[in-house]
């Protein structure tokens, strides 16, 4: 299977601070959708997702490591869909520290400083991606 590499134009979308949607599925096929605060660019083949409150999402990912993440590009009026596979969690180190700092900045800007606590940075391998014009989504 070929290695999927994220294009450079997705970096600003990952750094724009806009919440993203994540869809997971339990081992028995029950879907779950949640909003996540941060999708962090790790490298051209991996992203890290903020693990804060989502016990059902985390349980699903541990049972079934496949998920989809929807990112909104507000500048280009596009949506990016990433198909990802859970790799590992980090609760310390440079990825965790950078994500924790960004989570705190997001919380502070929204008047919720100290409320959001990053429990881990869950690192995912990007299996595929697609970009969609939002104009093409409207009938």
CSV table of N, CA and C in Angstrom, one decimal:
chain,number,residue,atom,x,y,z
A,1,UNK,N,0.8,-1.2,0.0
A,1,UNK,CA,0.0,0.0,0.0
A,1,UNK,C,0.9,1.2,0.0
A,2,UNK,N,0.6,2.2,-0.9
A,2,UNK,CA,1.4,3.4,-1.0
A,2,UNK,C,1.3,4.3,0.3
A,3,UNK,N,2.4,5.0,0.6
A,3,UNK,CA,2.3,5.9,1.7
A,3,UNK,C,1.6,7.2,1.3
A,4,UNK,N,0.7,7.7,2.1
A,4,UNK,CA,-0.1,8.9,1.8
A,4,UNK,C,0.6,10.0,2.5
A,5,UNK,N,0.9,11.1,1.7
A,5,UNK,CA,1.5,12.3,2.3
A,5,UNK,C,0.6,13.5,2.2
A,6,UNK,N,0.5,14.2,3.3
A,6,UNK,CA,-0.4,15.3,3.3
A,6,UNK,C,0.2,16.4,2.5
A,7,UNK,N,-0.6,17.2,1.7
A,7,UNK,CA,-0.1,18.3,0.9
A,7,UNK,C,0.2,19.5,1.8
A,8,UNK,N,1.1,20.3,1.4
A,8,UNK,CA,1.5,21.5,2.1
A,8,UNK,C,0.3,22.4,2.4
A,9,UNK,N,-0.6,22.5,1.5
A,9,UNK,CA,-1.8,23.5,1.7
A,9,UNK,C,-2.7,23.1,2.8
A,10,UNK,N,-2.5,21.9,3.4
A,10,UNK,CA,-3.4,21.6,4.5
A,10,UNK,C,-2.8,22.1,5.9
A,11,UNK,N,-1.6,22.5,5.9
A,11,UNK,CA,-0.9,22.9,7.1
A,11,UNK,C,-1.7,24.1,7.7
A,12,UNK,N,-2.0,25.2,7.0
A,12,UNK,CA,-2.7,26.3,7.6
A,12,UNK,C,-4.1,25.9,8.1
A,13,UNK,N,-4.7,24.9,7.5
A,13,UNK,CA,-6.0,24.5,7.9
A,13,UNK,C,-5.9,23.8,9.3
A,14,UNK,N,-4.8,23.0,9.5
A,14,UNK,CA,-4.6,22.4,10.7
A,14,UNK,C,-4.2,23.3,11.8
A,15,UNK,N,-3.7,24.5,11.5
A,15,UNK,CA,-3.3,25.5,12.4
A,15,UNK,C,-4.3,26.7,12.6
A,16,UNK,N,-5.5,26.6,12.0
A,16,UNK,CA,-6.4,27.7,12.1
A,16,UNK,C,-7.2,27.8,13.3
A,17,UNK,N,-7.1,26.8,14.2
A,17,UNK,CA,-7.8,26.9,15.5
A,17,UNK,C,-9.3,26.6,15.4
A,18,UNK,N,-9.8,26.2,14.2
A,18,UNK,CA,-11.2,25.9,14.1
A,18,UNK,C,-11.4,24.4,14.5
A,19,UNK,N,-12.4,24.2,15.4
A,19,UNK,CA,-12.7,22.8,15.8
A,19,UNK,C,-13.1,21.9,14.6
A,20,UNK,N,-12.8,20.7,14.8
A,20,UNK,CA,-13.0,19.7,13.7
A,20,UNK,C,-14.0,18.6,14.2
A,21,UNK,N,-14.6,17.9,13.3
A,21,UNK,CA,-15.5,16.8,13.6
A,21,UNK,C,-14.7,15.5,13.4
A,22,UNK,N,-14.9,14.5,14.3
A,22,UNK,CA,-14.3,13.2,14.2
A,22,UNK,C,-15.4,12.2,14.3
A,23,UNK,N,-15.3,11.2,13.4
A,23,UNK,CA,-16.3,10.1,13.5
A,23,UNK,C,-15.5,8.8,13.7
A,24,UNK,N,-16.0,8.1,14.7
A,24,UNK,CA,-15.4,6.7,15.1
A,24,UNK,C,-16.6,5.7,15.0
A,25,UNK,N,-16.2,4.5,15.2
A,25,UNK,CA,-17.2,3.4,15.2
A,25,UNK,C,-16.7,2.3,16.2
A,26,UNK,N,-17.6,1.9,17.0
A,26,UNK,CA,-17.2,0.8,18.0
A,26,UNK,C,-17.0,-0.5,17.3
A,27,UNK,N,-16.5,-1.4,18.0
A,27,UNK,CA,-16.2,-2.8,17.4
A,27,UNK,C,-17.5,-3.4,16.9
A,28,UNK,N,-18.7,-3.1,17.5
A,28,UNK,CA,-19.9,-3.7,17.1
A,28,UNK,C,-20.7,-2.8,16.1
A,29,UNK,N,-20.0,-1.8,15.5
A,29,UNK,CA,-20.6,-1.0,14.4
A,29,UNK,C,-21.4,0.2,14.8
A,30,UNK,N,-21.4,0.7,16.1
A,30,UNK,CA,-22.1,1.9,16.5
A,30,UNK,C,-21.3,3.1,16.3
A,31,UNK,N,-21.8,4.0,15.4
A,31,UNK,CA,-21.0,5.2,15.1
A,31,UNK,C,-21.1,6.3,16.3
A,32,UNK,N,-20.1,7.1,16.3
A,32,UNK,CA,-20.0,8.2,17.3
A,32,UNK,C,-19.3,9.4,16.6
A,33,UNK,N,-19.9,10.6,16.7
A,33,UNK,CA,-19.4,11.8,16.2
A,33,UNK,C,-19.1,12.7,17.3
A,34,UNK,N,-18.0,13.4,17.3
A,34,UNK,CA,-17.6,14.4,18.3
A,34,UNK,C,-16.9,15.5,17.7
A,35,UNK,N,-16.9,16.6,18.4
A,35,UNK,CA,-16.1,17.8,18.0
A,35,UNK,C,-14.8,17.7,18.8
A,36,UNK,N,-13.7,17.9,18.0
A,36,UNK,CA,-12.4,18.0,18.7
A,36,UNK,C,-11.7,19.3,18.6
A,37,UNK,N,-11.0,19.7,19.6
A,37,UNK,CA,-10.5,21.1,19.6
A,37,UNK,C,-9.3,21.3,18.6
A,38,UNK,N,-8.5,20.2,18.4
A,38,UNK,CA,-7.3,20.4,17.7
A,38,UNK,C,-6.9,19.2,16.9
A,39,UNK,N,-6.5,19.4,15.6
A,39,UNK,CA,-5.8,18.4,14.8
A,39,UNK,C,-4.5,19.0,14.5
A,40,UNK,N,-3.4,18.4,15.0
A,40,UNK,CA,-2.1,18.9,14.9
A,40,UNK,C,-1.2,18.2,13.9
A,41,UNK,N,-0.5,18.9,13.1
A,41,UNK,CA,0.4,18.3,12.1
A,41,UNK,C,1.6,17.8,12.8
A,42,UNK,N,1.8,16.5,12.7
A,42,UNK,CA,3.0,15.8,13.2
A,42,UNK,C,4.1,15.8,12.2
A,43,UNK,N,3.7,15.2,11.0
A,43,UNK,CA,4.6,15.1,9.9
A,43,UNK,C,3.8,14.9,8.7
A,44,UNK,N,4.4,14.6,7.5
A,44,UNK,CA,3.6,14.5,6.3
A,44,UNK,C,2.7,13.3,6.2
A,45,UNK,N,2.8,12.4,7.2
A,45,UNK,CA,2.0,11.2,7.1
A,45,UNK,C,1.2,11.0,8.4
A,46,UNK,N,1.3,11.9,9.4
A,46,UNK,CA,0.7,11.7,10.7
A,46,UNK,C,0.1,13.0,11.2
A,47,UNK,N,-1.1,12.9,11.9
A,47,UNK,CA,-1.6,14.0,12.6
A,47,UNK,C,-1.9,13.5,14.1
A,48,UNK,N,-2.0,14.5,15.0
A,48,UNK,CA,-2.3,14.2,16.4
A,48,UNK,C,-3.6,14.9,16.7
A,49,UNK,N,-4.5,14.2,17.4
A,49,UNK,CA,-5.8,14.7,17.8
A,49,UNK,C,-5.8,14.9,19.3
A,50,UNK,N,-6.4,16.0,19.7
A,50,UNK,CA,-6.5,16.3,21.2
A,50,UNK,C,-7.4,15.3,21.8
A,51,UNK,N,-7.0,14.7,22.9
A,51,UNK,CA,-7.8,13.8,23.7
A,51,UNK,C,-8.0,14.5,25.0
A,52,UNK,N,-9.3,15.0,25.1
A,52,UNK,CA,-9.7,15.8,26.3
A,52,UNK,C,-10.8,15.1,27.1
A,53,UNK,N,-11.9,15.0,26.6
A,53,UNK,CA,-13.1,14.6,27.3
A,53,UNK,C,-13.8,13.3,26.8
A,54,UNK,N,-13.3,12.8,25.7
A,54,UNK,CA,-14.1,11.9,24.9
A,54,UNK,C,-14.0,10.4,25.2
A,55,UNK,N,-14.6,10.0,26.3
A,55,UNK,CA,-14.4,8.6,26.7
A,55,UNK,C,-15.0,7.6,25.6
A,56,UNK,N,-16.1,7.9,25.0
A,56,UNK,CA,-16.7,7.0,24.0
A,56,UNK,C,-15.8,7.0,22.8
A,57,UNK,N,-15.4,8.1,22.4
A,57,UNK,CA,-14.5,8.2,21.2
A,57,UNK,C,-13.2,7.4,21.4
A,58,UNK,N,-12.6,7.6,22.6
A,58,UNK,CA,-11.3,6.9,22.9
A,58,UNK,C,-11.6,5.4,22.9
A,59,UNK,N,-12.7,5.0,23.6
A,59,UNK,CA,-13.0,3.6,23.6
A,59,UNK,C,-13.2,3.0,22.2
A,60,UNK,N,-13.9,3.7,21.4
A,60,UNK,CA,-14.1,3.3,20.0
A,60,UNK,C,-12.8,3.1,19.3
A,61,UNK,N,-11.9,4.1,19.4
A,61,UNK,CA,-10.6,4.1,18.7
A,61,UNK,C,-9.7,2.9,19.2
A,62,UNK,N,-9.8,2.6,20.5
A,62,UNK,CA,-9.1,1.5,21.0
A,62,UNK,C,-9.6,0.1,20.5
A,63,UNK,N,-10.9,0.1,20.3
A,63,UNK,CA,-11.6,-1.1,19.7
A,63,UNK,C,-11.4,-1.2,18.2
A,64,UNK,N,-11.5,-0.1,17.6
A,64,UNK,CA,-11.5,-0.1,16.1
A,64,UNK,C,-10.6,1.2,15.7
A,65,UNK,N,-9.4,1.0,15.3
A,65,UNK,CA,-8.5,2.1,15.2
A,65,UNK,C,-8.7,3.1,14.0
A,66,UNK,N,-9.8,2.8,13.2
A,66,UNK,CA,-10.1,3.7,12.0
A,66,UNK,C,-11.1,4.8,12.4
A,67,UNK,N,-10.8,6.0,11.8
A,67,UNK,CA,-11.7,7.1,12.0
A,67,UNK,C,-11.6,8.0,10.9
A,68,UNK,N,-12.6,9.0,10.8
A,68,UNK,CA,-12.6,10.1,9.8
A,68,UNK,C,-12.6,11.4,10.6
A,69,UNK,N,-11.9,12.4,10.0
A,69,UNK,CA,-11.8,13.7,10.6
A,69,UNK,C,-12.2,14.7,9.5
A,70,UNK,N,-13.0,15.6,9.8
A,70,UNK,CA,-13.4,16.7,8.9
A,70,UNK,C,-12.8,18.0,9.3
A,71,UNK,N,-12.1,18.6,8.4
A,71,UNK,CA,-11.5,19.9,8.7
A,71,UNK,C,-12.1,21.0,7.9
A,72,UNK,N,-12.3,22.2,8.4
A,72,UNK,CA,-12.8,23.3,7.6
A,72,UNK,C,-11.8,24.3,7.3
A,73,UNK,N,-11.6,24.6,6.0
A,73,UNK,CA,-10.7,25.6,5.5
A,73,UNK,C,-11.6,26.8,5.3
A,74,UNK,N,-11.5,27.8,6.2
A,74,UNK,CA,-12.4,28.9,6.1
A,74,UNK,C,-12.0,29.9,5.1
A,75,UNK,N,-10.7,30.0,4.8
A,75,UNK,CA,-10.1,30.9,3.8
A,75,UNK,C,-10.5,30.5,2.4
A,76,UNK,N,-10.3,29.2,2.1
A,76,UNK,CA,-10.6,28.7,0.7
A,76,UNK,C,-12.0,28.2,0.6
A,77,UNK,N,-12.8,28.2,1.7
A,77,UNK,CA,-14.2,27.7,1.7
A,77,UNK,C,-14.2,26.2,1.2
A,78,UNK,N,-13.3,25.4,1.8
A,78,UNK,CA,-13.2,24.0,1.5
A,78,UNK,C,-13.4,23.2,2.7
A,79,UNK,N,-13.5,21.9,2.5
A,79,UNK,CA,-13.6,20.9,3.6
A,79,UNK,C,-12.6,19.8,3.3
A,80,UNK,N,-11.8,19.4,4.2
A,80,UNK,CA,-10.9,18.3,4.1
A,80,UNK,C,-11.4,17.1,4.9
A,81,UNK,N,-11.4,16.0,4.3
A,81,UNK,CA,-11.7,14.7,5.0
A,81,UNK,C,-10.5,13.9,5.1
A,82,UNK,N,-10.1,13.5,6.3
A,82,UNK,CA,-9.0,12.6,6.5
A,82,UNK,C,-9.5,11.3,7.0
A,83,UNK,N,-9.0,10.2,6.4
A,83,UNK,CA,-9.3,8.9,6.9
A,83,UNK,C,-8.0,8.5,7.6
A,84,UNK,N,-8.1,8.2,8.9
A,84,UNK,CA,-6.9,8.0,9.8
A,84,UNK,C,-7.0,6.7,10.5
A,85,UNK,N,-5.8,6.2,11.0
A,85,UNK,CA,-5.8,5.0,11.8
A,85,UNK,C,-4.9,5.3,13.0
A,86,UNK,N,-5.5,5.0,14.2
A,86,UNK,CA,-4.8,5.2,15.4
A,86,UNK,C,-3.5,4.5,15.5
A,87,UNK,N,-2.4,5.2,15.9
A,87,UNK,CA,-1.1,4.7,16.1
A,87,UNK,C,-0.7,4.6,17.5
A,88,UNK,N,-0.7,5.7,18.3
A,88,UNK,CA,-0.3,5.7,19.7
A,88,UNK,C,-0.7,7.0,20.3
A,89,UNK,N,-0.6,7.0,21.7
A,89,UNK,CA,-0.9,8.2,22.5
A,89,UNK,C,0.4,8.7,23.1
A,90,UNK,N,0.5,10.0,23.3
A,90,UNK,CA,1.6,10.6,24.0
A,90,UNK,C,1.0,11.6,25.0
A,91,UNK,N,1.5,11.4,26.3
A,91,UNK,CA,1.1,12.3,27.4
A,91,UNK,C,2.3,13.1,27.9
A,92,UNK,N,3.4,13.1,27.1
A,92,UNK,CA,4.5,14.0,27.4
A,92,UNK,C,5.3,14.1,26.2
A,93,UNK,N,6.2,15.1,26.1
A,93,UNK,CA,7.1,15.2,25.0
A,93,UNK,C,6.7,16.4,24.2
A,94,UNK,N,7.4,16.7,23.1
A,94,UNK,CA,7.2,17.9,22.3
A,94,UNK,C,5.8,18.0,21.6
A,95,UNK,N,5.3,17.0,21.1
A,95,UNK,CA,4.0,17.0,20.5
A,95,UNK,C,2.9,17.4,21.5
A,96,UNK,N,3.0,16.6,22.7
A,96,UNK,CA,2.0,16.9,23.7
A,96,UNK,C,2.1,18.3,24.3
A,97,UNK,N,3.4,18.7,24.5
A,97,UNK,CA,3.6,20.1,25.0
A,97,UNK,C,3.1,21.2,24.1
A,98,UNK,N,3.3,21.1,22.8
A,98,UNK,CA,2.8,22.0,21.8
A,98,UNK,C,1.3,22.0,21.8
A,99,UNK,N,0.7,20.8,21.8
A,99,UNK,CA,-0.8,20.8,21.7
A,99,UNK,C,-1.4,21.3,23.0
A,100,UNK,N,-0.8,21.0,24.2
A,100,UNK,CA,-1.3,21.5,25.4
A,100,UNK,C,-1.3,23.0,25.5
A,101,UNK,N,-0.2,23.6,25.0
A,101,UNK,CA,-0.1,25.1,24.9
A,101,UNK,C,-1.2,25.7,24.0
A,102,UNK,N,-1.4,25.0,22.9
A,102,UNK,CA,-2.5,25.5,22.0
A,102,UNK,C,-3.8,25.4,22.6
A,103,UNK,N,-4.1,24.3,23.3
A,103,UNK,CA,-5.4,24.0,23.9
A,103,UNK,C,-5.6,25.1,25.0
A,104,UNK,N,-4.6,25.5,25.7
A,104,UNK,CA,-4.7,26.5,26.7
A,104,UNK,C,-5.0,27.9,26.1
A,105,UNK,N,-4.3,28.1,24.9
A,105,UNK,CA,-4.6,29.4,24.2
A,105,UNK,C,-6.0,29.5,23.7
A,106,UNK,N,-6.5,28.3,23.2
A,106,UNK,CA,-7.9,28.3,22.7
A,106,UNK,C,-8.9,28.5,23.9
A,107,UNK,N,-8.6,27.9,25.0
A,107,UNK,CA,-9.4,28.0,26.2
A,107,UNK,C,-9.4,29.5,26.7
A,108,UNK,N,-8.2,30.0,26.7
A,108,UNK,CA,-8.1,31.4,27.2
A,108,UNK,C,-8.8,32.4,26.3
A,109,UNK,N,-8.7,32.2,25.0
A,109,UNK,CA,-9.4,33.1,24.1
A,109,UNK,C,-10.9,33.0,24.2
A,110,UNK,N,-11.4,31.8,24.6
A,110,UNK,CA,-12.9,31.7,24.7
A,110,UNK,C,-13.4,31.9,26.1
A,111,UNK,N,-12.5,32.4,27.0
A,111,UNK,CA,-13.0,32.7,28.4
A,111,UNK,C,-13.1,31.4,29.2
A,112,UNK,N,-12.4,30.3,28.8
A,112,UNK,CA,-12.5,29.1,29.6
A,112,UNK,C,-11.1,28.6,30.0
A,113,UNK,N,-10.3,29.5,30.3
A,113,UNK,CA,-8.9,29.1,30.8
A,113,UNK,C,-9.0,28.1,32.0
A,114,UNK,N,-8.2,27.1,32.0
A,114,UNK,CA,-8.2,26.1,33.0
A,114,UNK,C,-9.2,25.0,32.9
A,115,UNK,N,-10.2,25.2,32.0
A,115,UNK,CA,-11.3,24.2,31.9
A,115,UNK,C,-10.8,23.1,31.0
A,116,UNK,N,-10.2,23.4,29.8
A,116,UNK,CA,-9.8,22.4,28.9
A,116,UNK,C,-8.5,21.8,29.4
A,117,UNK,N,-8.4,20.5,29.5
A,117,UNK,CA,-7.2,19.8,30.0
A,117,UNK,C,-6.8,18.7,29.0
A,118,UNK,N,-5.7,18.9,28.3
A,118,UNK,CA,-5.3,17.8,27.4
A,118,UNK,C,-4.8,16.6,28.2
A,119,UNK,N,-5.4,15.5,27.9
A,119,UNK,CA,-5.0,14.3,28.6
A,119,UNK,C,-4.0,13.5,27.8
A,120,UNK,N,-4.1,13.6,26.5
A,120,UNK,CA,-3.1,13.0,25.6
A,120,UNK,C,-3.2,13.5,24.2
A,121,UNK,N,-2.1,13.3,23.5
A,121,UNK,CA,-2.1,13.6,22.0
A,121,UNK,C,-2.2,12.3,21.4
A,122,UNK,N,-3.3,12.0,20.7
A,122,UNK,CA,-3.4,10.7,20.0
A,122,UNK,C,-2.9,10.8,18.6
A,123,UNK,N,-1.9,10.1,18.3
A,123,UNK,CA,-1.3,10.2,17.0
A,123,UNK,C,-1.9,9.2,16.0
A,124,UNK,N,-2.2,9.7,14.8
A,124,UNK,CA,-2.9,8.8,13.8
A,124,UNK,C,-2.1,8.9,12.5
A,125,UNK,N,-2.0,7.7,11.8
A,125,UNK,CA,-1.5,7.6,10.5
A,125,UNK,C,-2.6,8.1,9.5
A,126,UNK,N,-2.3,8.9,8.6
A,126,UNK,CA,-3.2,9.4,7.6
A,126,UNK,C,-3.3,8.3,6.5
A,127,UNK,N,-4.4,7.7,6.3
A,127,UNK,CA,-4.6,6.6,5.3
A,127,UNK,C,-5.0,7.2,3.9
A,128,UNK,N,-5.8,8.2,4.0
A,128,UNK,CA,-6.2,8.9,2.7
A,128,UNK,C,-6.8,10.3,3.1
A,129,UNK,N,-7.0,11.1,2.1
A,129,UNK,CA,-7.6,12.4,2.4
A,129,UNK,C,-8.2,12.9,1.1
A,130,UNK,N,-9.2,13.8,1.2
A,130,UNK,CA,-9.9,14.4,0.1
A,130,UNK,C,-10.2,15.8,0.4
A,131,UNK,N,-10.1,16.7,-0.5
A,131,UNK,CA,-10.6,18.1,-0.3
A,131,UNK,C,-11.8,18.3,-1.2
A,132,UNK,N,-12.7,19.0,-0.6
A,132,UNK,CA,-14.0,19.3,-1.2
A,132,UNK,C,-14.3,20.8,-1.2
A,133,UNK,N,-14.7,21.3,-2.3
A,133,UNK,CA,-15.2,22.7,-2.3
A,133,UNK,C,-16.6,22.7,-1.6
A,134,UNK,N,-16.8,23.6,-0.7
A,134,UNK,CA,-18.1,23.7,0.0
A,134,UNK,C,-19.2,24.1,-1.0
A,135,UNK,N,-18.8,24.7,-2.1
A,135,UNK,CA,-19.9,25.0,-3.1
A,135,UNK,C,-20.4,23.7,-3.7
A,136,UNK,N,-19.5,22.7,-3.9
A,136,UNK,CA,-19.9,21.5,-4.4
A,136,UNK,C,-20.8,20.6,-3.5
A,137,UNK,N,-20.8,21.0,-2.2
A,137,UNK,CA,-21.6,20.3,-1.2
A,137,UNK,C,-23.0,20.8,-1.2
A,138,UNK,N,-23.3,22.0,-1.7
A,138,UNK,CA,-24.6,22.6,-1.7
A,138,UNK,C,-25.3,22.2,-3.0
A,139,UNK,N,-26.5,21.7,-2.9
A,139,UNK,CA,-27.2,21.3,-4.1
A,139,UNK,C,-27.8,22.5,-4.8
